[in-house]
Amino acid sequence: MLQQFHLLKNSIFIAFLILLISCSPKIIDKTQENISSQITDSIGKPRVDSLITGVKILETKIAIPQISDTVWNENLQTVLIHKTGWEMSLPIIGLNTNETISFSFDDLEGDIKRYKYTILQCDANWQISLLQPSNYVEGFTEDYIEDYKISINTIQKYTHYNLVFPKETMKITKSGNYILKVYTNDANEPLIIKRFMMLEQVVNINGKIKDATLLNDKRFKQEVDFSITANNYIINNPSRNLSVKIYQNMRPDNAIFNLKPHLVIGNVLDYDYDEGNTFNGGNEFRNFDIKSLKYNSERIYRIEFEEGANHVYLHNDLARRFKVYKSEEDINGKRAIKADYIRDSETEADYTYVHFTLPYDVPTVEGIPYIYGALTNWEINDNTKMTYNYKRRAYEATVYVKQGYYNYQYILLKPNKEIDDTFIEGNHSDAENDYFIFVYYRPMGEMYDKLIGFRQLNSINDRN
């Protein structure tokens, strides 16, 4: 009888331990959602989600739809959005400040149209939020783009449209992710979608970039280690209610989504991982300068005027996969619209066809090369696809762009639709890259994600 009592006592104790372990809180919760490549067809027709009418979406590997920057009409070119006064900046401004965002585009049809725009809030994963526009916009919820100018003395005639917002008549009252949607008559048939962010900085982000911790990745990858200090701001259940995104050069295809804190100590959240927060170092971006169409800059082989249009032929590019890393200055995939010897680049800069050539002895079977960067709107479509010229034994492509200074790279789209950014360009942990950390928080009971923290790091200036 005594032996049976001891057995029963031990069984109860073991069951209690199992229950205690299963109910213990977890402070380590790591999730990485890699965004898969965005593929648009040559026509640019939207794939419509049942909850997001007329909005182009980008899917992660776990099928969370991401509203992406998209232009559906090929006559709408040089679509730019940035903080007013700084063309190279991100479209992110402080909530309840005097800062504004500048948005512009060219209509190559050259006539005058009545373009409308509206603003929609998104959650941390770039899905339309559950709030109604009246909950985050004070004033009108749509308006016309009234500022436009006709091009002057250009071969390509166009109308330049410009919008500065938020306005007094359309104030944004909540922080977070937003999209600007441009259309003519029907808001469900957008012509342009561009992302922007409203920030209320209430947390501090400290971080460093270093070579990857894992030995096999050390020569090729860069690790983004950082911590978030909440100060006096109360964050309840950060593993569930806090969401962190990391972008490399603001590329949409390789962003790290929903990274969870590795460790929580007091009001400090630590994100020091050995993997899960690493990116390919890649290589420096290539460039070409077409601010002038009257002389050949360093990367230009020749300039011609053919069939009523400007044509710029670049020198042949060479694959860099097996070449030694060489440090070169770049602007990390961006573009700067400017023309020399004129007063106003918005309306006096011309358009030109730019011809790219990438020699290859035989077509690669690993995938299809594409041109990639801000000049392609970070999109992969038929306009940026390279075709193989058997006679010249090279891949070729042509893009139509406005005068300025451009960065670009060659990426490989694999048969499984994954992007390989190292197959042609190579991969080096010494490469210079910008990293952008966004911190979102959804308090209990709220129906939207606040953007409470932002930090930009550089792999050279902020190297550990």
Coordinates of C-alpha atoms in Angstrom, one line a residue:
M1 CA 0.0 0.0 0.0
L2 CA 2.9 2.4 0.9
Q3 CA 4.6 1.5 -2.4
Q4 CA 1.4 2.4 -4.4
F5 CA 1.2 5.7 -2.5
H6 CA 4.8 6.6 -3.5
L7 CA 4.1 5.6 -7.1
L8 CA 1.0 7.8 -7.2
K9 CA 2.9 10.7 -5.6
N10 CA 5.7 10.5 -8.2
S11 CA 3.2 10.4 -11.0
I12 CA 1.5 13.5 -9.8
F13 CA 4.8 15.3 -9.4
I14 CA 5.9 14.4 -13.0
A15 CA 2.5 15.5 -14.4
F16 CA 2.9 18.8 -12.5
L17 CA 6.4 19.4 -14.0
I18 CA 5.1 18.8 -17.6
L19 CA 2.2 21.2 -17.1
L20 CA 4.5 23.8 -15.6
I21 CA 7.0 23.6 -18.6
S22 CA 4.2 23.8 -21.2
C23 CA 2.7 26.9 -19.6
S24 CA 6.0 28.8 -19.1
P25 CA 6.3 32.1 -21.0
K26 CA 8.7 32.1 -24.0
I27 CA 11.1 35.1 -24.4
I28 CA 12.6 33.7 -27.6
D29 CA 10.3 33.8 -30.6
K30 CA 11.9 34.0 -34.0
T31 CA 10.1 34.3 -37.3
Q32 CA 11.5 35.2 -40.7
E33 CA 9.2 35.7 -43.7
N34 CA 11.2 36.2 -46.9
I35 CA 9.4 38.0 -49.5
S36 CA 9.3 36.2 -52.8
S37 CA 10.0 37.9 -56.0
Q38 CA 7.4 40.2 -57.5
I39 CA 6.5 39.2 -61.1
T40 CA 4.4 41.5 -63.2
D41 CA 3.3 40.8 -66.8
S42 CA 4.2 43.2 -69.6
I43 CA 0.7 44.6 -69.6
G44 CA 0.7 45.4 -65.9
K45 CA -2.7 44.0 -65.2
P46 CA -3.4 43.7 -61.4
R47 CA -4.0 40.4 -59.8
V48 CA -7.0 41.2 -57.6
D49 CA -7.2 40.0 -54.0
S50 CA -10.7 39.4 -52.7
L51 CA -10.2 41.9 -49.9
I52 CA -8.0 44.4 -51.7
T53 CA -9.8 45.5 -54.9
G54 CA -7.6 46.6 -57.7
V55 CA -4.3 46.5 -55.7
K56 CA -1.2 44.6 -57.0
I57 CA 0.1 42.3 -54.3
L58 CA 3.3 40.6 -53.5
E59 CA 3.2 37.3 -51.7
T60 CA 5.6 36.0 -49.1
K61 CA 6.4 32.3 -48.8
I62 CA 3.6 32.0 -46.3
A63 CA 1.1 33.6 -48.7
I64 CA 0.7 36.9 -46.8
P65 CA -0.2 39.5 -49.5
Q66 CA 2.1 42.5 -49.7
I67 CA 0.9 45.6 -51.4
S68 CA 3.9 46.7 -53.5
D69 CA 4.9 49.8 -55.4
T70 CA 3.4 49.3 -58.9
V71 CA 2.8 51.2 -62.1
W72 CA 0.2 49.7 -64.4
N73 CA 0.3 52.2 -67.3
E74 CA 3.5 52.1 -69.3
N75 CA 3.0 55.7 -70.4
L76 CA 3.5 56.8 -66.7
Q77 CA 7.3 57.0 -66.2
T78 CA 9.8 58.2 -63.6
V79 CA 7.5 57.7 -60.7
L80 CA 9.2 59.2 -57.6
I81 CA 8.3 59.5 -54.0
H82 CA 10.5 60.9 -51.2
K83 CA 10.7 63.2 -48.3
T84 CA 10.4 66.8 -49.6
G85 CA 13.7 68.4 -50.3
W86 CA 15.7 65.3 -50.5
E87 CA 15.2 63.2 -53.7
M88 CA 17.4 60.3 -52.4
S89 CA 15.5 59.8 -49.2
L90 CA 12.9 57.3 -48.2
P91 CA 9.2 58.4 -48.2
I92 CA 9.0 58.5 -44.4
I93 CA 8.1 61.6 -42.3
G94 CA 7.2 62.3 -38.7
L95 CA 3.6 62.3 -37.5
N96 CA 2.3 65.7 -36.4
T97 CA 5.2 67.6 -37.9
N98 CA 5.6 70.1 -40.7
E99 CA 7.5 67.5 -42.9
T100 CA 5.9 66.6 -46.2
I101 CA 6.3 64.0 -48.9
S102 CA 6.9 64.8 -52.6
F103 CA 5.4 62.5 -55.3
S104 CA 5.8 63.0 -59.1
F105 CA 5.6 61.2 -62.4
D106 CA 5.6 61.9 -66.1
D107 CA 2.8 61.1 -68.5
L108 CA 4.4 60.4 -71.9
E109 CA 1.1 61.0 -73.7
G110 CA 1.9 64.6 -73.2
D111 CA -1.7 65.8 -72.7
I112 CA -3.5 67.0 -69.6
K113 CA -5.5 64.6 -67.5
R114 CA -7.4 64.9 -64.3
Y115 CA -5.6 62.5 -62.0
K116 CA -7.1 61.7 -58.5
Y117 CA -5.4 60.3 -55.5
T118 CA -6.4 58.7 -52.2
I119 CA -4.5 57.5 -49.1
L120 CA -5.0 54.1 -47.6
Q121 CA -3.5 52.8 -44.4
C122 CA -1.8 49.4 -44.2
D123 CA -0.7 47.1 -41.4
A124 CA 2.9 46.2 -40.7
N125 CA 2.8 43.5 -43.4
W126 CA 1.5 45.9 -46.0
Q127 CA -2.0 44.7 -46.1
I128 CA -4.9 47.1 -46.0
S129 CA -5.7 47.9 -42.4
L130 CA -9.1 47.3 -40.8
L131 CA -9.7 51.0 -40.1
Q132 CA -11.9 53.2 -42.2
P133 CA -10.2 56.2 -43.9
S134 CA -12.1 58.5 -41.6
N135 CA -10.2 57.0 -38.7
Y136 CA -6.8 58.0 -40.0
V137 CA -7.5 60.9 -42.4
E138 CA -8.8 64.2 -41.2
G139 CA -10.6 66.1 -44.0
F140 CA -11.1 64.8 -47.6
T141 CA -10.2 61.2 -48.4
E142 CA -9.5 61.9 -52.1
D143 CA -8.4 64.9 -54.1
Y144 CA -7.0 65.9 -57.5
I145 CA -3.4 66.3 -58.5
E146 CA -3.5 70.0 -59.6
D147 CA 0.2 70.7 -60.1
Y148 CA 1.4 69.8 -63.6
K149 CA 3.8 71.2 -66.2
I150 CA 4.3 70.5 -69.9
S151 CA 7.8 69.4 -71.1
I152 CA 10.0 72.0 -72.8
N153 CA 12.3 71.5 -75.8
T154 CA 12.4 67.7 -75.4
I155 CA 12.2 65.0 -78.1
Q156 CA 9.9 63.0 -75.9
K157 CA 6.8 65.1 -75.1
Y158 CA 5.4 64.6 -71.6
T159 CA 3.4 66.2 -68.8
H160 CA 5.0 66.3 -65.4
Y161 CA 2.7 65.9 -62.4
N162 CA 3.7 66.8 -58.9
L163 CA 2.0 66.4 -55.5
V164 CA 3.2 67.5 -52.0
F165 CA 1.3 66.0 -49.1
P166 CA -0.1 65.7 -46.5
K167 CA -2.2 68.8 -46.9
E168 CA -4.3 70.9 -44.5
T169 CA -7.4 69.5 -46.2
M170 CA -6.2 65.8 -45.9
K171 CA -4.2 65.3 -42.7
I172 CA -3.0 61.9 -41.5
T173 CA -3.7 61.3 -37.8
K174 CA -2.0 58.0 -37.2
S175 CA 1.5 56.5 -37.7
G176 CA 2.1 53.4 -39.7
N177 CA 2.4 52.2 -43.3
Y178 CA 0.4 53.9 -46.1
I179 CA -0.1 53.7 -49.8
L180 CA -0.8 56.6 -52.2
K181 CA -3.1 55.4 -54.9
V182 CA -3.5 57.3 -58.2
Y183 CA -6.3 56.8 -60.7
T184 CA -8.5 58.8 -63.1
N185 CA -12.2 57.8 -62.6
D186 CA -12.4 54.6 -60.6
A187 CA -10.4 54.1 -57.4
N188 CA -10.7 50.3 -58.0
E189 CA -8.6 50.7 -61.2
P190 CA -5.4 52.3 -59.9
L191 CA -2.7 53.5 -62.2
I192 CA 0.0 53.9 -59.6
I193 CA 0.6 52.5 -56.1
K194 CA 3.4 54.0 -54.0
R195 CA 4.3 53.2 -50.4
F196 CA 5.1 55.7 -47.7
M197 CA 5.4 55.8 -43.9
M198 CA 4.3 58.0 -41.0
L199 CA 6.6 57.7 -38.0
E200 CA 6.2 58.4 -34.2
Q201 CA 9.6 57.7 -32.9
V202 CA 9.2 56.5 -29.3
V203 CA 11.9 53.8 -29.1
N204 CA 15.6 53.9 -29.6
I205 CA 17.3 51.5 -32.0
N206 CA 21.0 50.8 -31.6
G207 CA 22.7 48.5 -34.1
K208 CA 25.8 47.4 -35.9
I209 CA 26.6 45.6 -39.1
K210 CA 29.2 42.8 -39.1
D211 CA 30.3 39.8 -41.1
A212 CA 28.0 36.9 -40.5
T213 CA 28.7 34.9 -37.3
L214 CA 28.5 31.5 -39.0
L215 CA 31.9 30.5 -40.4
N216 CA 30.5 29.3 -43.8
D217 CA 28.8 32.7 -44.3
K218 CA 31.5 35.0 -43.0
R219 CA 33.0 36.0 -46.3
F220 CA 29.7 36.4 -48.1
K221 CA 27.0 37.7 -45.7
Q222 CA 26.4 40.7 -43.5
E223 CA 24.6 40.4 -40.2
V224 CA 22.4 43.1 -38.8
D225 CA 22.5 43.0 -35.0
F226 CA 20.5 45.6 -33.0
S227 CA 18.5 46.3 -29.9
I228 CA 15.4 48.3 -29.2
T229 CA 15.1 50.3 -26.0
A230 CA 11.6 51.2 -25.0
N231 CA 12.5 53.9 -22.5
N232 CA 9.2 55.0 -20.9
Y233 CA 7.0 53.6 -23.6
I234 CA 5.2 50.5 -22.4
I235 CA 5.3 47.5 -24.8
N236 CA 3.1 44.6 -23.7
N237 CA 3.9 41.1 -24.9
P238 CA 6.6 42.2 -27.5
S239 CA 6.9 38.7 -28.9
R240 CA 3.3 39.0 -30.1
N241 CA 2.5 42.6 -30.5
L242 CA 5.8 44.0 -31.8
S243 CA 6.9 43.5 -35.4
V244 CA 10.3 44.3 -36.9
K245 CA 11.2 44.6 -40.6
I246 CA 14.7 44.9 -42.1
Y247 CA 15.4 46.0 -45.7
Q248 CA 18.6 46.0 -47.6
N249 CA 18.8 49.1 -49.8
M250 CA 14.9 49.1 -49.7
R251 CA 14.8 46.1 -52.0
P252 CA 11.4 44.4 -51.6
D253 CA 12.5 40.9 -52.6
N254 CA 14.9 40.0 -49.8
A255 CA 13.4 41.9 -46.8
I256 CA 13.2 40.1 -43.5
F257 CA 9.8 40.3 -42.0
N258 CA 8.4 39.8 -38.4
L259 CA 11.8 39.1 -36.7
K260 CA 11.1 38.5 -33.0
P261 CA 13.3 39.5 -30.1
H262 CA 16.0 37.0 -29.2
L263 CA 16.0 38.1 -25.6
V264 CA 14.1 40.6 -23.5
I265 CA 16.0 42.3 -20.6
G266 CA 14.0 44.9 -18.8
N267 CA 13.0 47.5 -21.3
V268 CA 15.6 46.4 -23.9
L269 CA 14.8 44.0 -26.7
D270 CA 17.8 42.2 -28.1
Y271 CA 17.9 41.0 -31.8
D272 CA 21.4 39.5 -31.9
Y273 CA 21.1 36.3 -33.9
D274 CA 23.6 34.1 -35.6
E275 CA 21.3 33.6 -38.6
G276 CA 17.9 34.8 -39.6
N277 CA 19.1 38.4 -39.6
T278 CA 21.7 38.1 -42.4
F279 CA 21.8 39.3 -46.0
N280 CA 24.1 38.5 -48.9
G281 CA 26.7 41.3 -49.1
G282 CA 26.4 41.2 -52.9
N283 CA 28.5 43.7 -54.8
E284 CA 28.6 47.4 -55.5
F285 CA 26.0 48.6 -58.0
R286 CA 27.0 49.4 -61.6
N287 CA 26.2 52.8 -62.9
F288 CA 25.7 55.0 -65.9
D289 CA 25.5 58.8 -66.3
I290 CA 23.2 60.3 -68.9
K291 CA 22.8 63.8 -67.5
S292 CA 24.1 64.9 -70.9
L293 CA 23.3 63.4 -74.2
K294 CA 25.9 65.4 -76.0
Y295 CA 29.0 63.6 -74.8
N296 CA 30.0 60.1 -73.7
S297 CA 30.5 59.7 -69.9
E298 CA 32.6 56.9 -68.5
R299 CA 30.2 54.0 -69.0
I300 CA 28.8 55.2 -72.4
Y301 CA 30.1 53.6 -75.6
R302 CA 28.1 55.8 -78.0
I303 CA 25.1 58.1 -78.3
E304 CA 22.9 58.0 -81.4
F305 CA 19.7 59.7 -82.6
E306 CA 17.7 57.0 -84.4
E307 CA 14.2 56.8 -85.7
G308 CA 13.2 60.0 -83.9
A309 CA 14.5 59.0 -80.4
N310 CA 17.7 59.2 -78.4
H311 CA 19.7 56.0 -77.9
V312 CA 22.5 55.4 -75.4
Y313 CA 24.7 52.3 -75.9
L314 CA 26.6 51.3 -72.8
H315 CA 29.9 49.6 -72.8
N316 CA 29.7 45.8 -72.4
D317 CA 29.2 44.7 -68.8
L318 CA 31.1 41.6 -67.5
A319 CA 29.9 39.0 -65.0
R320 CA 31.7 39.6 -61.6
R321 CA 30.8 36.3 -59.9
F322 CA 34.4 35.1 -59.8
K323 CA 36.2 38.4 -59.7
V324 CA 38.0 39.9 -56.7
Y325 CA 35.9 42.5 -54.8
K326 CA 36.6 46.1 -55.7
S327 CA 35.3 48.9 -53.7
E328 CA 33.5 51.6 -55.7
E329 CA 31.2 54.4 -54.8
D330 CA 27.5 53.9 -55.6
I331 CA 24.1 55.1 -54.5
N332 CA 22.8 51.6 -53.6
G333 CA 20.5 51.1 -56.5
K334 CA 18.9 54.5 -56.5
R335 CA 18.6 57.1 -59.3
A336 CA 19.0 60.9 -59.5
I337 CA 17.0 62.7 -62.2
K338 CA 19.0 65.5 -63.6
A339 CA 20.1 67.0 -66.9
D340 CA 23.1 69.3 -67.4
Y341 CA 22.9 72.8 -68.8
I342 CA 19.2 73.3 -68.2
R343 CA 17.1 75.2 -65.6
D344 CA 14.4 72.6 -64.6
S345 CA 15.1 68.9 -64.9
E346 CA 11.5 68.1 -64.1
T347 CA 10.4 69.4 -67.5
E348 CA 13.5 69.9 -69.6
A349 CA 15.3 66.6 -69.1
D350 CA 14.7 64.3 -72.1
Y351 CA 14.1 60.6 -72.3
T352 CA 16.4 58.1 -74.0
Y353 CA 16.6 54.4 -74.7
V354 CA 19.5 52.8 -72.8
H355 CA 21.0 49.6 -74.3
F356 CA 22.6 47.0 -72.0
T357 CA 24.9 44.2 -73.2
L358 CA 26.1 41.3 -70.9
P359 CA 28.4 38.9 -72.8
Y360 CA 27.9 35.2 -72.2
D361 CA 29.4 32.4 -74.3
V362 CA 26.2 30.4 -74.1
P363 CA 22.8 31.0 -72.5
T364 CA 22.8 30.1 -68.9
V365 CA 20.4 27.2 -67.9
E366 CA 20.2 28.4 -64.3
G367 CA 17.7 31.1 -65.0
I368 CA 17.0 34.4 -66.9
P369 CA 18.9 37.6 -66.3
Y370 CA 17.1 40.8 -65.5
I371 CA 18.1 44.4 -64.9
Y372 CA 17.3 45.4 -61.4
G373 CA 17.2 48.7 -59.4
A374 CA 15.3 51.8 -58.9
L375 CA 15.3 52.4 -62.7
T376 CA 13.1 49.3 -63.0
N377 CA 11.0 50.3 -59.9
W378 CA 12.6 47.3 -58.2
E379 CA 10.3 45.2 -60.4
I380 CA 10.8 42.1 -62.5
N381 CA 8.9 42.2 -65.7
D382 CA 9.3 41.9 -69.5
N383 CA 10.6 45.4 -69.8
T384 CA 13.6 44.5 -67.7
K385 CA 14.1 41.0 -69.0
M386 CA 17.3 40.2 -71.0
T387 CA 17.2 38.1 -74.2
Y388 CA 20.1 36.2 -75.6
N389 CA 21.6 37.3 -78.9
Y390 CA 23.3 34.2 -80.4
K391 CA 25.1 36.2 -83.1
R392 CA 26.7 38.5 -80.5
R393 CA 26.9 35.8 -77.8
A394 CA 25.5 38.1 -75.2
Y395 CA 22.4 39.0 -73.3
E396 CA 20.8 42.3 -74.3
A397 CA 18.1 44.6 -72.9
T398 CA 16.8 48.1 -73.5
V399 CA 15.1 50.4 -71.0
Y400 CA 13.5 53.8 -71.6
V401 CA 14.5 56.3 -68.9
K402 CA 14.8 60.0 -68.1
Q403 CA 18.1 61.8 -68.1
G404 CA 20.0 61.4 -64.8
Y405 CA 22.5 59.2 -62.9
Y406 CA 21.5 55.6 -62.4
N407 CA 22.6 52.5 -60.4
Y408 CA 21.7 49.0 -61.5
Q409 CA 22.6 45.3 -61.1
Y410 CA 21.9 42.1 -62.9
I411 CA 19.9 39.5 -61.1
L412 CA 19.0 35.9 -62.2
L413 CA 15.4 34.8 -62.0
K414 CA 15.4 31.0 -61.4
P415 CA 12.8 28.6 -62.7
N416 CA 11.3 28.4 -59.2
K417 CA 10.8 32.2 -59.4
E418 CA 13.5 32.9 -56.7
I419 CA 15.9 35.8 -57.3
D420 CA 19.6 35.1 -57.3
D421 CA 21.5 38.3 -56.8
T422 CA 24.9 36.7 -56.7
F423 CA 25.1 34.5 -59.8
I424 CA 26.2 37.4 -62.1
E425 CA 27.3 40.0 -59.6
G426 CA 29.2 37.9 -57.0
N427 CA 28.9 38.0 -53.2
H428 CA 31.2 39.8 -50.8
S429 CA 30.7 40.7 -47.1
D430 CA 32.9 43.8 -47.7
A431 CA 30.3 45.4 -50.0
E432 CA 28.7 48.6 -49.0
N433 CA 24.9 48.5 -48.3
D434 CA 22.3 50.5 -46.5
Y435 CA 20.0 48.7 -44.0
F436 CA 16.6 50.1 -42.8
I437 CA 15.0 48.9 -39.6
F438 CA 11.3 49.5 -39.0
V439 CA 9.6 48.8 -35.7
Y440 CA 5.8 48.4 -35.5
Y441 CA 3.6 47.9 -32.4
R442 CA -0.1 47.0 -32.1
P443 CA -1.3 47.7 -28.6
M444 CA -4.0 45.4 -27.2
G445 CA -7.4 46.4 -28.5
E446 CA -6.1 48.5 -31.4
M447 CA -6.9 47.7 -35.0
Y448 CA -3.7 49.1 -36.7
D449 CA 0.1 48.9 -36.4
K450 CA 1.9 52.0 -35.2
L451 CA 5.3 52.7 -36.6
I452 CA 7.2 53.5 -33.4
G453 CA 10.8 53.2 -34.5
F454 CA 13.1 53.7 -37.5
R455 CA 16.8 53.5 -38.0
Q456 CA 19.2 53.5 -41.0
L457 CA 22.5 51.6 -40.7
N458 CA 25.4 51.4 -43.2
S459 CA 27.6 48.4 -43.6
I460 CA 30.7 50.7 -43.7
N461 CA 29.9 53.5 -41.3
D462 CA 28.2 51.3 -38.7
R463 CA 30.4 48.2 -39.0
N464 CA 31.2 46.3 -35.8

